[in-house]
């Protein structure tokens, strides 16, 4: 699968004061590959994502994206944050257009593109609304649309569907799979839901409790392109229970560490 | 010394209440109070206690004298000068301070300490260094309003939520673009609140300064009538002061409510 | 194509030149005082600007004078205490009546909203004409100045009882009095405490300002008098004393009120 490595990190660590948050952690991802990270709460998933996004610097270790050592944020990477990060004073449409505005795309053009982006996430009817008039899940879809309209080659998504209800979550997963296939981009996707990871990913990385490392790696034996219907297959069900068995122990460690 | 937003914000903007049918209660209360004042004045029937009619009559008479009109104009002009100064100087200083987050954290406690001193006792210093004229009165009025403006705006600028900033960084936005598209819109609600709050403080400072200095202005006119026991005049002037304060107060409140509705609701933190 | 992370997205540095913001606060304060001292001893006329060290000495001398403490400091403190107590009781009481009666609240709210935009000290001359230059008009005005901030904060507190708790209370059939003592007051206490804190600041300002404008004794009056009779050293000493008193009062009362605030525990 890894024809050309898009992401390659080696022995990345990060600490906050006395807290060792992360690592050493190594991972890789290819162009067109969908990689998910699952792991207990507080194990450093968001931190790792921001490091790959160039928003934080690792204390040690190295990160290469598209063959270049990472110094900071890069144009072709789009990030969907854990909280939706919509700007409350902008309409939904202008929130989506925001990422294009930052690139200097002219107003009419970026609004056209943004409108199409909103259709993808099923919010075309809400273009003129303000974020405060939307539910948390809808706002998260706005953030997803904002990431997709820049046509990135790498998407970093931090639990983007965490606030969605089960049905919307499945529909959005289908949408995301279709868009990713169309763009041919790589994805690093954080989720709490094992089922979601199995549905979306080519590979799933299981992280340990803090300081987070990769303790296991599962290749999902399902063909792409796929839709949410694969979840009813026995292969998917087996995959889910295998991963659950693996992370059960880490989750217990994390819970005891937290109390 | 703790620095908190709430310590500076006296009257939080109340949520909108449902309108009731019939005569608005505030109007009923106002009329009731006026009637009570009238009744008491009529019952006491002394020169010391004027009726509302006497007070308004005295005010109208006073408004025909050039000296009084000049005094009123002086006050309004000083108030305007000082308030524009507070809004511009305070907001710009606060904004720049807030952008330098480290220095905002270091300097704010000092400003807050100065703010919490009853400022009136510092007024003689203004007289010593700026003289008895307009400069000391405008200066003191400015000083009365500028610190909360700086503190509120800088706190807001330093507390712009990190997520929109991270988003901007991931889009590789330039610093000027971040300032106009993210920082300024997110501090607008705090700025509108500070505009409302500092207006009252500026006017208060000015009036006290005028009362103490005794050269001209409405504060001076008020105090001048005390030894003469001209209650009708005093009450009439108080009515004028209230009228001068009321229009901007209501306007600024409306402005704040609008700005908060448009820029205030932060949607961060519930996407979890 | 990558570039370094822009400054605005980096976290605030913990230290500058190895010092934390709190240490810098101290450094800046010392620097400001030192600058004043140098200025007063060189450029500025010492009649206009008294060096801080001289201020401290003079303050100590004044405090050693029996007449000053009993004649000026204690009366002012007494008035502040009276005004604060009155503002607190009236403020919380008024807020409770407003909480009980929606009509009353509707009627009062707009007046409270614009209250602090109106310079209430304009009323002081009226009180002086009616009641003379004694302590009564000072206490009344200062209490009126401080009460409204207590009202608005207390109302905030009364409104803060969460809906589920209200429902629970209703399901348990709590009577009005039990509801008041078991739920409403405890829930509102932190907000009432912060209202009282501000009320104290306002009452202090009120007392000193009215004494300053027109009165026959007290710290505010003493400063005004020192100014009028060109006793600049005494004036600065008085100002310093007031700063220290205000600080001490805030810290002391703040500490007491913090204990009421269960949200900080
Ligand atoms: N800016 C920061 N300052 C101090 N500590 C931090 C900071 N960011 C993260 N941490 C700590 O680092 C650890 C990892 O945080 P991170 O947000 O990466 O976890 P996570 O795996 O994303 O958790 P969750 O699943 O709950 O989102 C946590 O213990 C957190 O408290
Ligand atoms: Mg996270």
PDB file of C-alpha atoms in Angstrom, chain B residues 80-92 141-147 149-150 191 194-195 198-199 202:
ATOM      1  CA  UNK B  80     -17.004  64.350  25.108  1.00  0.00           C
ATOM      2  CA  UNK B  81     -13.276  65.058  24.952  1.00  0.00           C
ATOM      3  CA  UNK B  82     -12.484  62.789  27.859  1.00  0.00           C
ATOM      4  CA  UNK B  83     -14.736  59.995  26.630  1.00  0.00           C
ATOM      5  CA  UNK B  84     -13.352  60.000  23.104  1.00  0.00           C
ATOM      6  CA  UNK B  85      -9.905  59.866  24.693  1.00  0.00           C
ATOM      7  CA  UNK B  86     -10.940  56.922  26.859  1.00  0.00           C
ATOM      8  CA  UNK B  87     -12.409  55.056  23.905  1.00  0.00           C
ATOM      9  CA  UNK B  88      -9.507  55.629  21.533  1.00  0.00           C
ATOM     10  CA  UNK B  89      -6.457  55.678  23.800  1.00  0.00           C
ATOM     11  CA  UNK B  90      -7.841  53.016  26.136  1.00  0.00           C
ATOM     12  CA  UNK B  91      -8.868  50.638  23.385  1.00  0.00           C
ATOM     13  CA  UNK B  92      -5.643  50.981  21.401  1.00  0.00           C
ATOM     14  CA  UNK B 141     -12.350  62.339  33.753  1.00  0.00           C
ATOM     15  CA  UNK B 142     -10.133  60.538  31.253  1.00  0.00           C
ATOM     16  CA  UNK B 143      -8.188  58.897  34.037  1.00  0.00           C
ATOM     17  CA  UNK B 144     -11.446  57.740  35.671  1.00  0.00           C
ATOM     18  CA  UNK B 145     -12.470  55.839  32.554  1.00  0.00           C
ATOM     19  CA  UNK B 146      -9.312  54.736  30.839  1.00  0.00           C
ATOM     20  CA  UNK B 147      -8.079  52.002  33.183  1.00  0.00           C
ATOM     21  CA  UNK B 149     -11.089  50.240  29.177  1.00  0.00           C
ATOM     22  CA  UNK B 150      -7.457  49.104  29.006  1.00  0.00           C
ATOM     23  CA  UNK B 191     -15.052  46.538  23.769  1.00  0.00           C
ATOM     24  CA  UNK B 194     -16.235  48.589  28.153  1.00  0.00           C
ATOM     25  CA  UNK B 195     -17.659  51.505  26.164  1.00  0.00           C
ATOM     26  CA  UNK B 198     -16.491  53.621  31.038  1.00  0.00           C
ATOM     27  CA  UNK B 199     -19.009  56.228  29.971  1.00  0.00           C
ATOM     28  CA  UNK B 202     -15.888  59.153  32.956  1.00  0.00           C
TER      29      UNK B 202
END
